[in-house]
Coordinates of C-alpha atoms in Angstrom, one line a residue:
M794 CA 0.0 0.0 -0.2
T795 CA 1.2 3.4 -0.9
V796 CA 0.5 6.8 1.0
D797 CA 0.6 9.7 -0.2
L798 CA 0.9 12.5 1.8
I799 CA 0.8 16.3 0.6
T800 CA 1.8 19.1 3.1
M801 CA 0.6 22.7 2.7
G802 CA 1.9 25.9 4.8
C803 CA 5.1 25.9 6.6
S804 CA 8.0 24.3 7.9
K805 CA 6.8 23.6 10.9
N806 CA 4.0 21.4 9.2
L807 CA 6.2 19.9 7.1
V808 CA 7.9 18.6 10.2
D809 CA 4.6 16.7 11.0
T810 CA 4.4 14.9 8.1
E811 CA 8.1 13.8 8.5
H812 CA 7.8 12.5 11.8
L813 CA 4.1 10.2 10.2
M814 CA 5.8 9.6 7.6
R815 CA 8.4 7.8 9.2
Q816 CA 5.5 5.9 11.5
L817 CA 4.0 5.1 8.6
Q818 CA 6.9 3.5 6.9
A819 CA 7.5 1.3 10.1
A820 CA 4.1 0.3 9.7
G821 CA 5.1 -1.0 6.1
Y822 CA 3.8 1.3 4.3
R823 CA 5.8 3.1 1.2
V824 CA 5.5 7.0 1.8
R825 CA 5.6 9.2 -0.9
H826 CA 5.4 13.4 -0.1
D827 CA 4.4 15.9 -2.5
A828 CA 4.8 13.6 -5.4
E829 CA 4.5 14.6 -8.7
R830 CA 1.3 12.7 -9.8
P831 CA 0.1 11.1 -5.8
D832 CA -1.7 8.4 -6.9
G833 CA -1.9 6.1 -3.6
E834 CA -4.7 3.8 -2.6
I835 CA -4.6 6.3 0.6
V836 CA -3.7 10.2 0.4
V837 CA -2.7 12.3 3.7
V838 CA -3.7 16.4 3.3
N839 CA -1.4 18.0 6.1
T840 CA -3.5 21.9 6.1
C841 CA -2.7 25.2 6.5
G842 CA -5.3 27.7 8.7
F843 CA -3.4 30.5 9.1
I844 CA -4.3 33.1 6.0
G845 CA -7.3 33.3 3.8
D846 CA -5.0 32.7 0.8
A847 CA -4.2 29.0 2.6
K848 CA -6.5 28.3 3.7
E849 CA -8.3 28.8 0.2
E850 CA -5.6 26.1 -1.5
S851 CA -6.4 23.9 1.4
I852 CA -9.8 23.2 0.8
E853 CA -9.1 22.9 -2.7
T854 CA -6.4 20.7 -2.0
I855 CA -8.9 18.5 0.0
L856 CA -12.0 18.6 -2.8
H857 CA -9.5 17.6 -5.4
F858 CA -9.1 14.5 -3.6
A859 CA -12.4 14.0 -2.1
E860 CA -13.6 13.8 -5.8
R861 CA -10.8 11.4 -6.7
R862 CA -11.6 9.2 -3.4
K863 CA -15.8 10.3 -5.1
R864 CA -14.7 8.3 -8.5
G865 CA -12.5 5.4 -6.3
K866 CA -9.4 6.5 -7.5
V867 CA -8.7 7.1 -4.1
K868 CA -9.4 4.3 -1.0
Q869 CA -9.0 6.1 1.9
L870 CA -8.9 10.2 2.4
F871 CA -6.9 11.6 5.7
V872 CA -6.8 15.0 6.6
M873 CA -4.7 16.5 9.5
G874 CA -3.4 20.1 10.6
C875 CA -4.2 23.3 11.5
L876 CA -7.2 23.7 9.1
S877 CA -8.9 20.9 10.5
E878 CA -7.8 22.1 14.0
R879 CA -9.4 25.2 13.3
Y880 CA -13.0 24.1 11.3
L881 CA -12.5 20.4 12.6
K882 CA -17.1 20.2 12.7
E883 CA -17.8 22.1 9.9
L884 CA -15.1 20.5 6.8
S885 CA -16.5 17.4 8.4
I886 CA -20.2 18.3 7.7
E887 CA -19.0 19.8 4.2
I888 CA -16.8 17.2 3.2
P889 CA -17.7 13.5 4.1
E890 CA -15.7 12.0 1.6
V891 CA -13.1 12.3 3.8
D892 CA -12.6 9.3 5.8
K893 CA -11.7 11.5 9.2
F894 CA -10.3 15.1 10.4
Y895 CA -7.7 15.0 12.6
G896 CA -6.8 18.5 14.3
K897 CA -3.2 19.0 14.7
F898 CA -1.8 17.2 17.8
N899 CA -3.7 14.3 17.3
Y900 CA -2.6 12.8 13.9
T901 CA -1.2 10.1 15.3
E902 CA -4.1 8.6 15.7
L903 CA -4.0 7.5 12.0
V904 CA -1.5 5.2 12.3
S905 CA -4.2 3.0 14.5
D906 CA -6.9 3.8 12.6
L907 CA -5.2 2.2 9.8
G908 CA -5.1 -0.9 11.9
K909 CA -1.8 -0.2 12.8
V910 CA 0.9 0.1 16.2
Y911 CA 2.1 3.5 16.9
R912 CA 5.6 3.0 18.1
P913 CA 7.0 5.7 20.6
D914 CA 10.5 4.4 20.4
L915 CA 10.1 6.3 17.2
Q916 CA 8.8 9.4 17.9
L917 CA 12.4 11.3 17.7
E918 CA 12.7 10.1 13.9
R919 CA 11.2 11.5 10.3
V920 CA 11.8 10.7 6.7
L921 CA 13.3 13.3 5.4
T922 CA 11.5 15.9 2.8
T923 CA 14.4 18.0 2.7
P924 CA 17.3 17.8 1.5
R925 CA 19.4 15.5 2.9
H926 CA 21.8 17.7 4.2
Y927 CA 19.4 20.3 5.9
A928 CA 16.6 19.5 8.0
Y929 CA 13.9 21.5 10.0
V930 CA 13.9 20.9 14.1
K931 CA 10.8 22.6 16.2
I932 CA 11.4 23.8 19.7
S933 CA 7.7 24.1 21.0
E934 CA 3.9 24.7 19.7
G935 CA 1.4 27.3 20.4
C936 CA 2.0 30.8 21.6
N937 CA 1.3 32.8 24.5
R938 CA 0.8 36.3 22.7
T939 CA -1.7 37.6 21.8
C940 CA -1.3 40.1 18.8
S941 CA -4.7 41.2 17.2
Y942 CA -4.0 40.1 13.8
C943 CA -2.9 36.6 14.6
A944 CA -4.9 33.1 14.3
I945 CA -2.2 30.9 15.7
P946 CA -3.2 31.1 19.3
I947 CA -6.2 30.0 18.4
I948 CA -5.0 27.1 16.0
T949 CA -2.2 25.7 18.2
G950 CA -3.1 27.3 21.8
R951 CA -0.5 28.3 24.5
H952 CA 3.1 28.1 23.9
K953 CA 4.8 24.7 24.7
S954 CA 8.3 24.0 25.0
R955 CA 9.7 21.2 24.1
P956 CA 12.0 19.3 26.1
M957 CA 15.7 20.1 25.5
E958 CA 16.5 16.6 25.7
D959 CA 14.5 15.7 23.5
I960 CA 15.7 18.5 20.9
L961 CA 19.5 17.4 21.5
D962 CA 18.1 13.9 21.0
E963 CA 16.2 14.3 17.8
T964 CA 18.9 16.9 16.2
R965 CA 22.0 14.0 17.0
W966 CA 19.7 11.2 15.2
L967 CA 19.8 13.7 12.7
A968 CA 23.0 14.7 12.3
G969 CA 23.6 10.8 11.8
Q970 CA 21.7 10.7 9.3
G971 CA 24.1 13.1 7.7
V972 CA 22.4 16.3 8.3
K973 CA 24.9 19.2 8.6
E974 CA 22.7 21.9 8.5
F975 CA 19.7 22.9 10.9
Q976 CA 16.4 25.7 10.8
I977 CA 15.4 25.7 14.6
I978 CA 12.2 26.8 14.3
A979 CA 9.0 28.1 16.4
Q980 CA 6.1 29.8 16.7
D981 CA 7.9 32.2 19.2
L982 CA 11.9 31.3 19.5
S983 CA 11.9 33.8 21.6
Y984 CA 9.5 32.1 24.8
Y985 CA 11.3 28.7 24.2
G986 CA 12.0 27.3 28.5
L987 CA 9.7 29.6 29.9
D988 CA 7.2 26.9 30.7
L989 CA 9.1 24.1 31.4
Y990 CA 11.8 25.5 32.9
K991 CA 10.9 28.9 34.6
Q992 CA 13.6 31.0 32.3
M993 CA 14.3 32.2 28.4
K994 CA 16.5 28.6 27.8
L995 CA 16.9 29.3 24.2
P996 CA 20.5 30.3 24.4
E997 CA 21.9 27.4 26.0
L998 CA 19.7 25.2 24.1
V999 CA 21.6 26.8 20.8
S1000 CA 24.8 26.5 23.1
R1001 CA 24.2 23.3 23.7
L1002 CA 23.1 22.2 19.5
S1003 CA 26.0 23.9 18.6
D1004 CA 28.1 21.2 20.7
I1005 CA 26.8 17.9 18.8
P1006 CA 29.6 16.9 16.3
G1007 CA 27.8 17.3 12.6
V1008 CA 26.3 20.2 13.5
E1009 CA 28.0 22.5 11.0
W1010 CA 24.9 24.9 10.7
I1011 CA 22.2 26.3 12.8
R1012 CA 19.7 28.8 11.4
L1013 CA 17.2 30.9 13.9
H1014 CA 13.6 31.5 12.6
Y1015 CA 10.6 33.3 14.4
A1016 CA 11.7 35.2 17.2
Y1017 CA 9.5 37.7 18.9
P1018 CA 10.8 41.1 19.9
A1019 CA 9.5 41.9 22.9
G1020 CA 11.3 40.6 25.6
F1021 CA 13.7 38.8 23.4
P1022 CA 16.7 37.2 24.8
F1023 CA 19.7 39.1 24.9
D1024 CA 22.0 36.3 26.4
L1025 CA 21.3 34.5 22.9
L1026 CA 23.6 37.3 21.0
P1027 CA 26.9 35.9 22.3
V1028 CA 26.5 32.9 21.5
M1029 CA 25.7 34.2 18.2
R1030 CA 28.8 35.9 18.1
E1031 CA 31.0 33.6 19.7
R1032 CA 29.9 30.2 17.8
D1033 CA 31.3 29.8 14.3
N1034 CA 28.7 27.4 13.6
V1035 CA 25.7 29.6 14.7
C1036 CA 24.9 31.5 11.6
K1037 CA 24.8 35.1 11.6
Y1038 CA 21.4 35.2 10.7
L1039 CA 17.8 36.0 12.4
D1040 CA 14.7 35.7 11.9
I1041 CA 12.6 38.1 13.8
A1042 CA 9.3 39.2 12.6
L1043 CA 8.8 43.1 13.5
Q1044 CA 5.3 43.9 11.6
H1045 CA 5.2 47.6 11.7
I1046 CA 7.6 50.5 13.5
S1047 CA 4.5 53.4 14.1
D1048 CA 3.3 53.4 17.9
N1049 CA 0.0 53.5 16.3
M1050 CA 0.0 50.4 14.8
L1051 CA 2.2 48.2 17.2
A1052 CA -0.7 49.5 19.8
K1053 CA -3.2 48.6 17.9
M1054 CA -1.4 45.0 16.5
R1055 CA -0.8 44.5 20.3
R1056 CA 2.5 44.2 19.9
H1057 CA 3.7 45.3 23.5
I1058 CA 6.7 46.9 22.0
T1059 CA 7.6 50.6 21.3
S1060 CA 9.1 52.4 18.4
A1061 CA 12.0 53.3 20.5
Q1062 CA 12.1 49.8 21.6
T1063 CA 12.2 48.0 18.3
Y1064 CA 15.2 50.6 17.4
D1065 CA 17.4 50.2 20.0
L1066 CA 17.0 46.5 20.1
L1067 CA 18.0 46.5 16.3
E1068 CA 20.9 48.7 17.3
R1069 CA 21.8 46.1 20.2
I1070 CA 21.7 43.0 18.0
R1071 CA 23.6 44.5 15.2
A1072 CA 26.3 45.8 17.7
E1073 CA 26.8 42.4 19.6
V1074 CA 27.1 40.3 16.5
P1075 CA 28.7 42.5 14.0
G1076 CA 28.1 41.6 10.3
I1077 CA 24.4 39.6 11.0
H1078 CA 21.5 39.5 8.7
L1079 CA 18.5 40.0 9.8
R1080 CA 14.9 38.7 8.2
T1081 CA 11.6 40.5 9.3
T1082 CA 8.0 40.3 7.9
L1083 CA 5.7 43.3 7.6
L1084 CA 1.7 43.6 7.9
L1085 CA 0.7 46.5 6.1
G1086 CA -3.3 47.0 5.9
H1087 CA -4.0 46.3 9.0
P1088 CA -7.3 48.0 10.4
G1089 CA -6.4 51.5 11.5
E1090 CA -3.5 51.9 9.6
T1091 CA -2.8 55.6 8.3
E1092 CA -1.2 57.0 5.3
A1093 CA 1.6 58.7 8.2
D1094 CA 1.8 54.8 9.6
V1095 CA 3.0 53.9 6.6
E1096 CA 5.3 56.5 5.7
E1097 CA 7.1 56.0 8.7
L1098 CA 7.8 52.5 7.8
K1099 CA 8.8 52.9 4.2
Q1100 CA 11.5 55.5 6.1
F1101 CA 11.9 53.1 8.8
V1102 CA 13.0 50.3 6.1
R1103 CA 15.3 52.4 4.4
E1104 CA 17.0 53.3 7.6
I1105 CA 17.4 49.9 8.9
R1106 CA 18.7 48.0 5.2
F1107 CA 16.5 44.7 6.4
E1108 CA 19.2 42.3 4.6
R1109 CA 15.9 40.9 4.0
L1110 CA 12.6 41.2 4.4
G1111 CA 8.5 40.4 3.3
A1112 CA 5.7 42.4 3.3
F1113 CA 2.5 40.9 3.3
A1114 CA -1.9 42.4 3.2
Y1115 CA -3.3 42.1 6.2
S1116 CA -6.4 39.2 6.4
D1117 CA -8.9 39.6 8.5
E1118 CA -9.0 36.0 10.7
D1119 CA -12.2 34.9 12.5
G1120 CA -12.3 35.4 16.1
T1121 CA -8.7 37.5 16.3
Y1122 CA -9.2 40.8 18.7
A1123 CA -9.2 42.6 15.2
N1124 CA -11.9 40.5 13.8
L1125 CA -13.6 40.9 16.8
H1126 CA -12.5 44.5 17.5
Y1127 CA -11.9 46.4 14.7
K1128 CA -13.3 46.7 11.3
D1129 CA -11.7 44.9 8.1
D1130 CA -12.3 49.3 5.9
I1131 CA -8.3 49.2 3.8
P1132 CA -9.5 48.1 0.7
Y1133 CA -7.9 44.8 -0.8
E1134 CA -6.2 47.1 -3.5
T1135 CA -5.2 49.3 -0.8
K1136 CA -3.3 47.4 0.9
Q1137 CA -1.6 44.9 -1.9
Q1138 CA -0.1 48.9 -3.2
R1139 CA 1.2 49.6 0.0
V1140 CA 2.7 46.0 -0.1
D1141 CA 4.5 46.9 -3.3
E1142 CA 5.3 49.6 -2.7
I1143 CA 7.2 48.5 0.9
M1144 CA 9.0 45.6 -1.2
S1145 CA 9.9 48.7 -4.1
I1146 CA 11.8 49.6 -1.3
Q1147 CA 13.4 46.6 -0.4
E1148 CA 14.5 45.2 -3.8
T1149 CA 16.3 48.3 -3.8
I1150 CA 18.0 47.8 -0.4
A1151 CA 18.8 43.7 -1.3
G1152 CA 20.1 44.6 -4.8
E1153 CA 23.0 46.5 -2.7
V1154 CA 23.4 44.3 0.1
N1155 CA 24.5 41.8 -2.3
E1156 CA 26.1 43.8 -4.5
A1157 CA 28.4 44.7 -1.8
K1158 CA 29.0 41.0 -1.4
V1159 CA 31.0 40.7 -5.2
G1160 CA 34.8 39.9 -4.4
Q1161 CA 34.4 38.1 -1.4
T1162 CA 34.6 34.8 -0.3
M1163 CA 32.0 33.1 1.3
R1164 CA 31.5 29.5 2.9
V1165 CA 28.7 28.2 0.2
I1166 CA 26.9 24.7 1.0
I1167 CA 25.5 23.2 -2.1
D1168 CA 21.5 22.0 -2.3
R1169 CA 21.3 20.8 -6.1
E1170 CA 22.7 20.5 -9.3
E1171 CA 20.9 22.2 -12.3
D1172 CA 21.5 22.5 -16.0
E1173 CA 23.9 25.5 -16.3
Y1174 CA 24.7 26.2 -12.3
F1175 CA 25.6 24.0 -8.9
V1176 CA 22.4 26.0 -6.6
G1177 CA 24.0 27.3 -3.3
R1178 CA 23.6 29.2 0.0
T1179 CA 25.5 31.3 2.4
E1180 CA 24.6 31.3 6.0
F1181 CA 23.0 34.4 5.5
D1182 CA 20.3 32.4 3.2
S1183 CA 17.9 30.1 4.6
P1184 CA 16.7 27.3 2.1
E1185 CA 12.8 28.4 0.1
V1186 CA 13.0 32.0 1.2
D1187 CA 16.0 33.6 0.4
G1188 CA 18.6 33.8 -2.2
E1189 CA 20.6 31.8 -3.8
V1190 CA 24.1 31.2 -5.3
L1191 CA 24.9 30.3 -8.6
I1192 CA 27.7 28.4 -9.3
G1193 CA 29.7 27.6 -12.7
K1194 CA 30.5 23.6 -13.2
E1195 CA 34.0 24.6 -13.4
K1196 CA 34.3 22.0 -10.8
P1197 CA 32.3 19.0 -9.7
L1198 CA 30.6 20.0 -6.9
Q1199 CA 28.6 17.3 -4.4
P1200 CA 24.9 18.8 -3.0
G1201 CA 25.5 18.7 1.0
G1202 CA 29.0 19.9 0.8
F1203 CA 31.0 23.6 2.1
Y1204 CA 32.7 25.2 -0.5
P1205 CA 34.8 28.1 -0.3
V1206 CA 32.9 31.0 -3.1
R1207 CA 34.2 33.7 -4.7
I1208 CA 31.3 36.1 -5.6
T1209 CA 31.3 37.3 -9.3
G1210 CA 28.6 39.1 -9.1
A1211 CA 24.8 39.9 -7.8
E1212 CA 21.4 40.4 -9.0
T1213 CA 18.5 41.5 -6.5
F1214 CA 18.1 38.1 -4.9
D1215 CA 20.4 36.0 -6.1
L1216 CA 24.6 35.9 -6.3
Y1217 CA 26.8 34.3 -8.4
G1218 CA 30.3 32.7 -7.9
E1219 CA 33.2 30.4 -8.7
T1220 CA 34.7 27.8 -6.8
E1221 CA 38.3 29.2 -5.4

């Protein structure tokens, strides 16, 4: 029997899929992920329920396989993840072709529902769907923040840190499988440890992870600016295998919008935070996310945000339009009265500024020799990344084929050219 698994949404969902795949594999199934032609007897869709576009894509995917189920092309169809956690009853009524819906946390029941035995001894093991040299490591679930626009706490509940020893054991196992690069992920990295250990434990966790043999790169995603764990900065500065890279979602800069978004930080505190991070970790590349079109956002707020982007010159930046989400504070207390076209125009204006900055940041790298990990080989180039580039979301380095390079290998590469988001290089 073949099981096709389709993952929607973020890397945190991908980790859940990989753990489930290992259990199904151990139960004797052939497992495939995001196959070009998913035609297995069993299909599992891991859904995203974060914003409107993601929900729509998840529903369309479920309906596609529900139709195949009706026509006998699929024998069993299961749905898991954030969308079904949030709308379990509604989906069960609306799409009866699905054999069973699981939430975000009970998907392991699928194994026993198939008549197989869930194996606790394999709970730290996974079937990697990424290239074998990198993996995502999830250190917590949920979020205790109360940001006005965000449905994550509704879906995942309060922050729940994983025990540190479990994370270390999983990382050791992954390193033993040949993984060299570790993307440390959570809804909120900054909060790690407060629930379990009554103190911020991210600096200790990262330090201990960096001591594990075989761990070449550690990269941190989704820190929260309020209550930032400053003890992390010496670890980032002093540990060679901790990438000088931090993903810290700021969302906005005007005090008006930070208050309306319930971000628990001021504009002045945000500037001070970024100045301290860059002072304590020289050369760090900062990635941030900005949200445009939140209820109450004025043209003056947008102009202040534009100036902020110009001043700080983030090396990596993404901007998104506000999506009104059921049950959030903004949905219950504000009116979503900014037209979609206006929201998108504001996004485009921010990204236009960022494109110029990103191009200049890349141009400054020309002539430097940088350590690059190779992800894959294409027709004309080997494609890799520097420590400042996370998979899927950041730029790449395109390297000519003068010398044979091995995917998963690290090489010194001299940067010979730059575009807005990608670099060109040659091995030395």
